[in-house]
Coordinates of C-alpha atoms in Angstrom, one line a residue:
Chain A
X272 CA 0.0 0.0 0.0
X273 CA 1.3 3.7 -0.8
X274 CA 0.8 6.0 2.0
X275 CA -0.4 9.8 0.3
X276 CA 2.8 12.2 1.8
X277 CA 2.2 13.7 4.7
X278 CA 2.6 17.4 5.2
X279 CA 5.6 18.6 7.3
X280 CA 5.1 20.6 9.6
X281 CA 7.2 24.1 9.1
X282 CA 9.8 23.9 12.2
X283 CA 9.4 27.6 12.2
X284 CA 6.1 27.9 12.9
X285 CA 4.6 27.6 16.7
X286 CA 2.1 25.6 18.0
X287 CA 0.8 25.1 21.1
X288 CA -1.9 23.3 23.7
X289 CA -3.3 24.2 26.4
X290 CA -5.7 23.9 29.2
X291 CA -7.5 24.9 32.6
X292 CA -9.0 23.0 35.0
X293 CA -11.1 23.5 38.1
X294 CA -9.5 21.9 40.9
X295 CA -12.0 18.5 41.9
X296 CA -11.2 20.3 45.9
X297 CA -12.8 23.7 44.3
X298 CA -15.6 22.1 42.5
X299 CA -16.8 20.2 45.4
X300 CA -16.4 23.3 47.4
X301 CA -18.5 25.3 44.8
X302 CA -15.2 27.5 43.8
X303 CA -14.1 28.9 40.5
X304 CA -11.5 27.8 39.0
X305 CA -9.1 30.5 39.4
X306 CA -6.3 29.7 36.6
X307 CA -5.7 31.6 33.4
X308 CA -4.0 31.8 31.0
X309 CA -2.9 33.9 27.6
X310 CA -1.0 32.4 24.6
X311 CA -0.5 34.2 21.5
X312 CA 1.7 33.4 18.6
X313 CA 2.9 36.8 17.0
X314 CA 4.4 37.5 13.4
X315 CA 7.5 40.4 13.6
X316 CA 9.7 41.3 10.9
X317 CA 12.0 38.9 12.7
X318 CA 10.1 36.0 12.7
X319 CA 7.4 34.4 15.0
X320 CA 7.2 35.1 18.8
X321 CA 5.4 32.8 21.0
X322 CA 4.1 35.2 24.3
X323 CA 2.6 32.6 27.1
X324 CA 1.1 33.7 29.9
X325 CA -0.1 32.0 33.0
X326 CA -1.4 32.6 36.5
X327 CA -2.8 31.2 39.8
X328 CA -5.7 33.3 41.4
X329 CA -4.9 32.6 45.6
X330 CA -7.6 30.3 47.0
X331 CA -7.8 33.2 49.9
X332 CA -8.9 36.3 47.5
X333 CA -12.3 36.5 47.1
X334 CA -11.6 37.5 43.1
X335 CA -8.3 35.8 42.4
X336 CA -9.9 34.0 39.4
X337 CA -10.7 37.8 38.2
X338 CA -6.9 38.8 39.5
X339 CA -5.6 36.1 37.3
X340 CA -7.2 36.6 34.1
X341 CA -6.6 40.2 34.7
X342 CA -2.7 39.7 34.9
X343 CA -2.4 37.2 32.0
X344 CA -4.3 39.6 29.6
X345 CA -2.5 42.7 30.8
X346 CA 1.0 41.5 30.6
X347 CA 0.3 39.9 27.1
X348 CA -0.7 43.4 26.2
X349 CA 2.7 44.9 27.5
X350 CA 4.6 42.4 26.0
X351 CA 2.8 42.6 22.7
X352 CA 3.3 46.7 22.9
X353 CA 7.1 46.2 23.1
X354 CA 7.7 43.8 21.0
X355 CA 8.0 46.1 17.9
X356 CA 10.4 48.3 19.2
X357 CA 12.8 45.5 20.3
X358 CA 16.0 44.9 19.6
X359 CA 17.5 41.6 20.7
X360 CA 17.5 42.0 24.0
X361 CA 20.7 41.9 26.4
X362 CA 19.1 42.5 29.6
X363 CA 15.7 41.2 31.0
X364 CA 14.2 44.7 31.7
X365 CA 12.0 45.4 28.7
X366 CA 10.2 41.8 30.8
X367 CA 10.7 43.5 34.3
X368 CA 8.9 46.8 33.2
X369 CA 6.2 44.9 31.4
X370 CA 5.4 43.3 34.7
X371 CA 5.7 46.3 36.5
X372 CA 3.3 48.1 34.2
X373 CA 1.2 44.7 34.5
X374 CA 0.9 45.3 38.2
X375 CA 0.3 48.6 38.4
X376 CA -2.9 47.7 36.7
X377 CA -3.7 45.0 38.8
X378 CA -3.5 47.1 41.2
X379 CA -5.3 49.8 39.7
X380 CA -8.3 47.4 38.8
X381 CA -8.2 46.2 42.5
X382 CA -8.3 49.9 43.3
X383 CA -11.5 50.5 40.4
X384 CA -13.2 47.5 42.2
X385 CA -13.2 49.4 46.2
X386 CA -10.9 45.6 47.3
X387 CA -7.6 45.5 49.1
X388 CA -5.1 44.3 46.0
X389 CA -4.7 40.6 47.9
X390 CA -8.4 40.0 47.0
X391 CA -7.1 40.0 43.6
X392 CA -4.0 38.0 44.5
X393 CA -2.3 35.6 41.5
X394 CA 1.0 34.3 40.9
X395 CA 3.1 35.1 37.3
X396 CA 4.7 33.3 35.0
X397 CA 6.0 34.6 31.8
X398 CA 7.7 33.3 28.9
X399 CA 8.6 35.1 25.1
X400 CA 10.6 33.2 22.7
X401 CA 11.5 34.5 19.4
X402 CA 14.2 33.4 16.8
X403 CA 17.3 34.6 17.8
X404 CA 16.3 34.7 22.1
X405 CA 14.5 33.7 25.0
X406 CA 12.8 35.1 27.6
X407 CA 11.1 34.5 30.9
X408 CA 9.6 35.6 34.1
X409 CA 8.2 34.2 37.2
X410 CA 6.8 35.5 40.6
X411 CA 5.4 33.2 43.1
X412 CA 4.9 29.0 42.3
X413 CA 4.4 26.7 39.1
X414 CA 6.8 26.7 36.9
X415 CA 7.8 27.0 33.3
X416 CA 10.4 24.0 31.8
X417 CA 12.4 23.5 28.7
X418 CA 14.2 20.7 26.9
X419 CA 18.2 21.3 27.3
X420 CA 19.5 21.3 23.8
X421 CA 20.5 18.3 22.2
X422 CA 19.5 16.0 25.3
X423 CA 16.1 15.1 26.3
X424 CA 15.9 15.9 29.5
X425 CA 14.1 18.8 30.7
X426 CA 15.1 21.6 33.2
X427 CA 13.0 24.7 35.2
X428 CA 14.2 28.5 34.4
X429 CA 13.2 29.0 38.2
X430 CA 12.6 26.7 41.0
X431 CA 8.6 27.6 42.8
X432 CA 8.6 30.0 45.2
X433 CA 7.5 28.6 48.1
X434 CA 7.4 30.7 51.5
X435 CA 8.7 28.2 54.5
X436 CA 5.1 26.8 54.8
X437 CA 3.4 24.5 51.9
X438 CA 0.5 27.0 51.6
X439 CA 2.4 30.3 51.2
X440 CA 4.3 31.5 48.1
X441 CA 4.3 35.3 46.7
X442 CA 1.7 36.9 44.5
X443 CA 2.5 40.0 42.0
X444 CA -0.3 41.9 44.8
X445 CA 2.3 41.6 47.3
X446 CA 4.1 44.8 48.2
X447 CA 7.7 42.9 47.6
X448 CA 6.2 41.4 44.3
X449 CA 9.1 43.3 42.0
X450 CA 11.4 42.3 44.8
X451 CA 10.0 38.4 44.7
X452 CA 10.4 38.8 40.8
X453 CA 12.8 36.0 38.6
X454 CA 13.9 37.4 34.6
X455 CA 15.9 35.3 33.0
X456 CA 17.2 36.2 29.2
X457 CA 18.9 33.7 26.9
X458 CA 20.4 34.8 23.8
X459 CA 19.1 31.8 21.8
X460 CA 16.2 30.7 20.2
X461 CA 13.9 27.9 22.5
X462 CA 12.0 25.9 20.7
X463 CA 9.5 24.4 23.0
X464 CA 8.4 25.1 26.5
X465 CA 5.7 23.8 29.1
X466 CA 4.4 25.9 31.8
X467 CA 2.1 24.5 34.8
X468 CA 0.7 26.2 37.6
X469 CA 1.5 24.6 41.5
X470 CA -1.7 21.8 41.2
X471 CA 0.4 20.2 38.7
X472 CA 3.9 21.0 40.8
X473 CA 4.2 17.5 42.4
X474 CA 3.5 15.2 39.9
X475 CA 5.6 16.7 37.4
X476 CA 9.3 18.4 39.8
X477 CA 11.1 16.0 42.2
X478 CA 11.2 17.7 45.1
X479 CA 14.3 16.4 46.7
X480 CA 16.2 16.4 43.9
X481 CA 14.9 19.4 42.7
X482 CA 15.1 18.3 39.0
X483 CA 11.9 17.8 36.3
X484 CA 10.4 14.7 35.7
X485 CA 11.5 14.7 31.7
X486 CA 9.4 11.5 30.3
X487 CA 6.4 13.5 31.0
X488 CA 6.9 16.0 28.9
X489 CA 8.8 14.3 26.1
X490 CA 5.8 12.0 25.8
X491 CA 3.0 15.4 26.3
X492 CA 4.8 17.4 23.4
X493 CA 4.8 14.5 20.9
X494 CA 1.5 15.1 19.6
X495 CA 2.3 18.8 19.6
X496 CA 5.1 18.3 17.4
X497 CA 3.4 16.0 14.7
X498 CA 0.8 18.7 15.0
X499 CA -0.5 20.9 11.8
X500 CA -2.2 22.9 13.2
X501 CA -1.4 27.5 13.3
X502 CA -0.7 28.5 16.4
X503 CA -3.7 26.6 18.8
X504 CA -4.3 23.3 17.9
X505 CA -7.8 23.2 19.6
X506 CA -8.3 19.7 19.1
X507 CA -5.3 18.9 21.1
X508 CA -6.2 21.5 23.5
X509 CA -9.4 20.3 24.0
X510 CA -7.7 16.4 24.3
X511 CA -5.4 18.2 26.9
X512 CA -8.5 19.4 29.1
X513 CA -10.2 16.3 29.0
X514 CA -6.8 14.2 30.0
X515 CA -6.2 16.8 32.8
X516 CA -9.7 16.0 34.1
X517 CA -9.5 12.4 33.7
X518 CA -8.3 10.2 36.6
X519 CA -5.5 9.7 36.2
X520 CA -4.4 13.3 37.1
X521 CA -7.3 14.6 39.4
X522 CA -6.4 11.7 42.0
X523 CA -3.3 12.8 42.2
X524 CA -4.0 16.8 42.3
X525 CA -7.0 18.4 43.8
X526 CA -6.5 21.9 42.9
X527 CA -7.3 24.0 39.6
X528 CA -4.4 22.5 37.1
X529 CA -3.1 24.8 34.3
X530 CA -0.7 23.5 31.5
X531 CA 0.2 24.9 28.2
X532 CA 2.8 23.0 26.0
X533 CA 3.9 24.8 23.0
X534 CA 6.8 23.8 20.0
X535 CA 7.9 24.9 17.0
X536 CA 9.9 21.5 16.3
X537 CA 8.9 18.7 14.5
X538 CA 9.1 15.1 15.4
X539 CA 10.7 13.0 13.4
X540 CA 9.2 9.6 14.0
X541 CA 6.0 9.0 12.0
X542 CA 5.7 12.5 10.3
X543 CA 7.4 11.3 7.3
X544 CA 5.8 9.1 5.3
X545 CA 7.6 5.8 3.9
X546 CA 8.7 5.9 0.4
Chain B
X47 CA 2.7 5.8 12.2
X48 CA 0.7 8.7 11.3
X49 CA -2.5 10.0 12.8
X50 CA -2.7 10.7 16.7
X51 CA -3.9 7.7 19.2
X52 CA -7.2 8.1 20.2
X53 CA -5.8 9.3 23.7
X54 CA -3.0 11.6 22.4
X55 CA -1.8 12.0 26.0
X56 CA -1.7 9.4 28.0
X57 CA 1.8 10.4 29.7
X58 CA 0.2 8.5 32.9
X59 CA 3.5 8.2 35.1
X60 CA 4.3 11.5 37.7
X61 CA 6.6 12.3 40.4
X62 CA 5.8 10.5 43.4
X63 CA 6.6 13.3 46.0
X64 CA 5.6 12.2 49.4
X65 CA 3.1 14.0 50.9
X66 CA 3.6 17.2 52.7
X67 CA 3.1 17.2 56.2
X68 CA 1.3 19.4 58.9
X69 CA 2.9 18.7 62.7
X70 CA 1.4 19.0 65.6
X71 CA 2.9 19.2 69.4
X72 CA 0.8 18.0 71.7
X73 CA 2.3 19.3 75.5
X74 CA 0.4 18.1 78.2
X75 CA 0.6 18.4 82.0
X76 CA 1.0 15.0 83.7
X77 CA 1.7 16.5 87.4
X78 CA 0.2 15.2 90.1
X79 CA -3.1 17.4 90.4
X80 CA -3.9 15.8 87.1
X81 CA -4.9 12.9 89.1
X82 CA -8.2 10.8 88.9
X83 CA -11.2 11.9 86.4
X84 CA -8.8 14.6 84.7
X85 CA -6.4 12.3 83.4
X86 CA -8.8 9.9 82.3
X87 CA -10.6 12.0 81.0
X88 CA -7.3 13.3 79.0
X89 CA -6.4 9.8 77.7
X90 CA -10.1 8.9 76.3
X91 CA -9.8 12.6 74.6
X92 CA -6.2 11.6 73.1
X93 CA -8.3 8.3 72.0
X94 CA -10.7 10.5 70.2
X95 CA -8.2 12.3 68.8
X96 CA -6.3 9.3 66.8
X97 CA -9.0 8.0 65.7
X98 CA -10.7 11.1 64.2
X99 CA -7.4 11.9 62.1
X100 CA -7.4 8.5 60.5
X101 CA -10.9 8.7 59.5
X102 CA -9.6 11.4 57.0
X103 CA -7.5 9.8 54.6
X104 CA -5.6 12.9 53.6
X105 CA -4.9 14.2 57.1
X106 CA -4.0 10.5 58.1
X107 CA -0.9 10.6 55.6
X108 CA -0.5 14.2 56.3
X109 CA -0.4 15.3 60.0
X110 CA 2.3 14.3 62.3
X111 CA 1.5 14.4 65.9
X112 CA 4.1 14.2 69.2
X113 CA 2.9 14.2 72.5
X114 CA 5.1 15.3 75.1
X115 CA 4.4 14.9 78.7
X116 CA 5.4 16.9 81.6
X117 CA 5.6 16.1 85.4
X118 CA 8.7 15.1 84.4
X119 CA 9.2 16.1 81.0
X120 CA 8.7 13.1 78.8
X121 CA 8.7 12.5 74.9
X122 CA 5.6 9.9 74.9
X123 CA 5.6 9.6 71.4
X124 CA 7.7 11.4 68.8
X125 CA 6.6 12.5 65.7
X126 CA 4.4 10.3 63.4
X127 CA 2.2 10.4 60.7
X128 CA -1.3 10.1 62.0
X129 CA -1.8 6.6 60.1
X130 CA 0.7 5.2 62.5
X131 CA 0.0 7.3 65.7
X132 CA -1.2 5.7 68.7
X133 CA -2.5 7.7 71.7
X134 CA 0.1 6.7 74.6
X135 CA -1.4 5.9 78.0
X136 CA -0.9 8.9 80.2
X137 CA -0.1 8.7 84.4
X138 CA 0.0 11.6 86.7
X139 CA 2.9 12.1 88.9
X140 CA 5.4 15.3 89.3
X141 CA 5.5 18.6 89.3
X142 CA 4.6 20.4 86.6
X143 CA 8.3 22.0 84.6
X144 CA 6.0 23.5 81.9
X145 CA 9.2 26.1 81.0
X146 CA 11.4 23.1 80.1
X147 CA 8.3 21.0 78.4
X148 CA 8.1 24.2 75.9
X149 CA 11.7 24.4 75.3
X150 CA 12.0 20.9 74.9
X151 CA 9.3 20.8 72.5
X152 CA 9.8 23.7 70.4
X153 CA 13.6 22.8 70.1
X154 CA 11.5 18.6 68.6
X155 CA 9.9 21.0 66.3
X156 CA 12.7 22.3 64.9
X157 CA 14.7 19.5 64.3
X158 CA 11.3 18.1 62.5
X159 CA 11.3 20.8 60.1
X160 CA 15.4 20.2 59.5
X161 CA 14.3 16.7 58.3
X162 CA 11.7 17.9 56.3
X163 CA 13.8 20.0 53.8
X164 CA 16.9 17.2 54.0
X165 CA 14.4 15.0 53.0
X166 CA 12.8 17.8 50.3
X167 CA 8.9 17.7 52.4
X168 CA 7.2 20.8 52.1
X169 CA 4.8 21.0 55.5
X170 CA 2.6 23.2 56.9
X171 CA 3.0 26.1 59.5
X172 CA 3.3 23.7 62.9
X173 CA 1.2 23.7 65.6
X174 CA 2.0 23.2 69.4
X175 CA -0.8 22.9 71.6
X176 CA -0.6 23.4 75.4
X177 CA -2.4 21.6 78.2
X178 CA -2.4 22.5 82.1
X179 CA -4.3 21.9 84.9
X180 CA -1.9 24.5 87.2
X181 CA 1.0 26.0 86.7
X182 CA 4.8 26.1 86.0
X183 CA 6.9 25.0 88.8
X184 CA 10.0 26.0 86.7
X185 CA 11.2 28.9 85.1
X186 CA 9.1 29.7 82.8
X187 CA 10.1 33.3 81.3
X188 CA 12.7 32.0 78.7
X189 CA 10.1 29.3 77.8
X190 CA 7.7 32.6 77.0
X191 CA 10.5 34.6 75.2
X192 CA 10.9 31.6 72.7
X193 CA 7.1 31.1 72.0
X194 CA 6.7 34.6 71.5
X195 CA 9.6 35.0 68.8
X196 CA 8.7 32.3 67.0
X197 CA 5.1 33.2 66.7
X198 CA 6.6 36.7 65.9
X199 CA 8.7 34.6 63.1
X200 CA 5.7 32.3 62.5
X201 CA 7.7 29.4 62.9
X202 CA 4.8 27.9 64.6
X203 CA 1.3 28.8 65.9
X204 CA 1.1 28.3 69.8
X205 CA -2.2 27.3 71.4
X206 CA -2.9 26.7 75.3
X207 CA -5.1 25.8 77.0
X208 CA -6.1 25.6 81.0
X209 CA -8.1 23.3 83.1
X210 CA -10.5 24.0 85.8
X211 CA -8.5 26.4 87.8
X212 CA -5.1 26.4 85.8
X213 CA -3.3 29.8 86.1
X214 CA -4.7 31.6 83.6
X215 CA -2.5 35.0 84.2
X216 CA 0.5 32.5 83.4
X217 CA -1.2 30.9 80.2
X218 CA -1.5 34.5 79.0
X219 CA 2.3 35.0 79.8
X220 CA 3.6 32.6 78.0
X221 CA 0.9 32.4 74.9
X222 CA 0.5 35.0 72.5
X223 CA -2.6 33.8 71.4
X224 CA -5.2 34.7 74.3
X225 CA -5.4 31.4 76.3
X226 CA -8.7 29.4 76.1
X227 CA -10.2 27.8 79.3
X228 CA -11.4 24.1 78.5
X229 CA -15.4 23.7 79.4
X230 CA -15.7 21.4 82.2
X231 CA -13.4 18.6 81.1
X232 CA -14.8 18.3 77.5
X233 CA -11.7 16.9 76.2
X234 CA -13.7 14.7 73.8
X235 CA -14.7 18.5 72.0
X236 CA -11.6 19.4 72.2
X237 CA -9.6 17.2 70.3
X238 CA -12.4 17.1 67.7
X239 CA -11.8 20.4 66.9
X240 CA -8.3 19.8 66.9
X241 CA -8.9 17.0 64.4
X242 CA -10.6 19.0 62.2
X243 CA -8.6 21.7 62.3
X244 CA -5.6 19.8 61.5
X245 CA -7.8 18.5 58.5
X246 CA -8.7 21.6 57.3
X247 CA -4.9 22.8 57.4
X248 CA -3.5 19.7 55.8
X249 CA -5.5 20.2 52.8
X250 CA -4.9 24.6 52.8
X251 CA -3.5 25.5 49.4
X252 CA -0.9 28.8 48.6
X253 CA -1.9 32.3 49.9
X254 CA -5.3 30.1 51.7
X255 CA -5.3 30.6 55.3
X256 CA -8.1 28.7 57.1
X257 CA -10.9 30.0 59.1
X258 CA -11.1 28.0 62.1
X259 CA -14.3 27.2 64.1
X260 CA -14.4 29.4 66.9
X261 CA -14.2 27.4 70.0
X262 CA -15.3 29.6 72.6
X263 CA -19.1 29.9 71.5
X264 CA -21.7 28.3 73.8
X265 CA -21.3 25.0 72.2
X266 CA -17.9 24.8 71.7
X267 CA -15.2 23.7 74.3
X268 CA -14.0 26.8 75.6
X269 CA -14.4 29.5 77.7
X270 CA -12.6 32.7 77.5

């Protein structure tokens, strides 16, 4: 039998998956799930950028589902305001002023809304990778991982911030948020990333070893890879949902469970049709 | 070959981190006054108390009590996960060195933690809870200093509590947290509360703090 050709994917082009879940702990307790995220695939003169965004709304502010779609979409909106004017960067400020600028109106919508910012409480995390660098931002837990080059083992741009205690960490409302801040810049292209908010933090970091649990991911970006799709594959995304819902995951992790998975590479095995 | 399984991820294996845990210090006076209906009353609340944490799954893998008695200070059961905890069989005798039973105790909860982040556990703000029928026969005031720095640091939360006609003025001395008189000798109440508590905090997620049940309303076990 002659198999038709498959199409290549372009290994410039992004795509991604991604999901939100409400915790199986929030749903019984009648709570929102209070995860967002943003993901946006841009086109510059320089190529494609991938902006991903994702926060945690705190379980003890009455609108942190509101703070954390509010921060996702405002620092997507910095980012994608600077982006034009951007030279490759050398420093990580351009990142550090968008979050500023992504605070200040956090805290100005907190301010709109007549609530103390920590009833808008969310954690940040941040990543932008275009052609010729990376870069990435974090304040409080979750994390955001990447394949070292050439191996395929996996590795975090910044361990969770935890506070001493298992149920403390920092939130970009906190008065030392800017302080509590990670920016990291590389000056090389990345081409593929997964970022998870702190429901998914123990099934997918060893703790002790403080290392990333790598077959996970090299097995959940396979299908991303062999994927056609422009930017969002929502078929894959909507896959993703119903795996993070399934049993498998929700016995293991009670609260609201963010991942996004995006790569611009293409898997060898299986996309290339035999001759 | 080609096209996507039906289940495109099925990455089913995780980390298995162990869980984190949420210690709690149990210090309880064993002197002599203690005697009779008190102490047996104390032991069937300690009963209660074990029994109710394993009836919650999580909080049965995830809360770690030691009971340390006093009158003489005596480590009755170091820390434990509550799966595996039984309450020990208390006897009254002795004075009552509540000073040394705090410093002793705090100085168990420390070394906890230390194996906690060798061991890469994440836990849960500790909780030492304070039982008396009287008052300290040691020195007490460096005892205080401690428990008020580390609830200053929160390196622990710091409840006591008094019996019948413990010295209250004392209690308030050493605890920042006003100190609670027990109702009659509902212990059973007590350590029900505790239980759930415990529960409720073993299960908290980031930035949650949890709103405890007030003991001290008309049907709860305390009286201020």
């Amino acid at each position: 039998m002659i198999f038709p050709p498959e199409p290549v994917p372009d290994p410039t082009s992004w795509r991604f998956a991604a999901a939100t879940i409400a915790g199986t702990s929030h749903v019984r307790e009648g709570l929102p799930c209070q995860d967002a995220y943003r993901c946006d695939v841009v086109a510059t003169p320089q190529g494609q950028v991938l902006i991903a965004v994702v926060s945690d709304g705190a379980g003890s502010a009455s609108e942190g589902a509101r703070g954390a779609a509010y921060a996702c979409n405002e620092l997507l909106e910095q980012v994608h305001g600077k982006l034009p004017h951007l030279a490759p960067p050398t420093t990580a400020d351009w990142l550090k002023d968008s979050v500023a600028s992504a605070r200040k109106g956090l805290l100005a919508e907190a301010d709109r809304l007549g609530l103390p910012p920590r009833e808008l409480a969310a954690t940040l995390l941040c990543t932008v990778l275009a052609e010729q660098w990376s870069a990435f931002a974090q304040v409080g837990d979750g994390a955001i991982v990447t394949p070292e080059a050439g191996t395929d083992s996996w590795a975090w741009l910044f361990w969770p911030q935890r506070g001493e205690y298992a149920n403390t960490t920092s939130f970009l409302t906190d008065p030392t948020a800017m302080q509590m801040l990670q920016v990291d810049t590389l000056p090389h292209a990345q081409h593929e990333v997964a970022m998870f908010t702190d429901g998914l933090q123990h099934l997918l970091l060893h703790y002790e070893q403080q290392t990333v649990h790598s077959p996970f991911f090299e097995r959940m970006l396979r299908p991303i890879r062999l994927s056609t799709a422009d930017g969002e594959d929502r078929e894959l995304s909507a896959e993703l949902a119903k795996y993070l819902n399934s049993s498998t995951v929700t016995s293991r992790a009670d609260d609201d469970l963010t991942l996004v998975m995006a790569s611009r590479l293409a898997d060898g095995s299986g996309v290339v049709a035999p001759r | 070959m080609t096209s996507f399984d039906q289940v495109p991820f099925d990455a089913s294996e995780f980390v298995d981190n162990p869980e984190p845990r949420c210690p709690c210090l149990l210090l309880l006076d064993t002197s002599t006054s203690m005697t009779g209906q008190r102490i047996d009353e104390l032991n069937a609340g300690l009963d209660t108390f074990a029994s109710q944490l394993t009836s919650d799954g999580l909080a049965a893998k995830r809360v770690e009590v030691a009971v340390l008695s006093f009158g003489p200070v005596r480590l009755q059961s170091d820390f434990t996960t509550a799966e595996n905890f039984t309450a020990p069989v208390l006897r009254a005798n002795g004075a009552t060195p509540m000073g040394e039973a705090i410093s002793t105790g705090l100085a168990l909860i420390e070394q906890r933690k230390q194996l906690y982040r060798q061991q890469g556990i994440s836990y849960y703000r500790p909780w030492v809870f304070l039982i008396t029928d009287g008052q300290p026969t040691d020195n007490w005031r460096d005892a205080a200093a401690r428990v008020s720095s580390g609830e200053g640091a929160k390196a622990f939360s710091f409840f006591a509590v008094g019996i019948e006609d413990a010295n209250m003025d004392v209690l308030a001395q050493i605890s920042t947290r006003q100190p609670l008189r027990l109702r009659g000798l509902e212990f059973s109440s007590l350590f029900t509360w505790l239980s759930n508590s415990m529960s409720s905090v073993s299960r908290s997620q980031p930035g949650e703090e949890v709103p405890l049940p007030n003991p001290a309303t008309p049907q709860g076990w305390a009286v201020v």
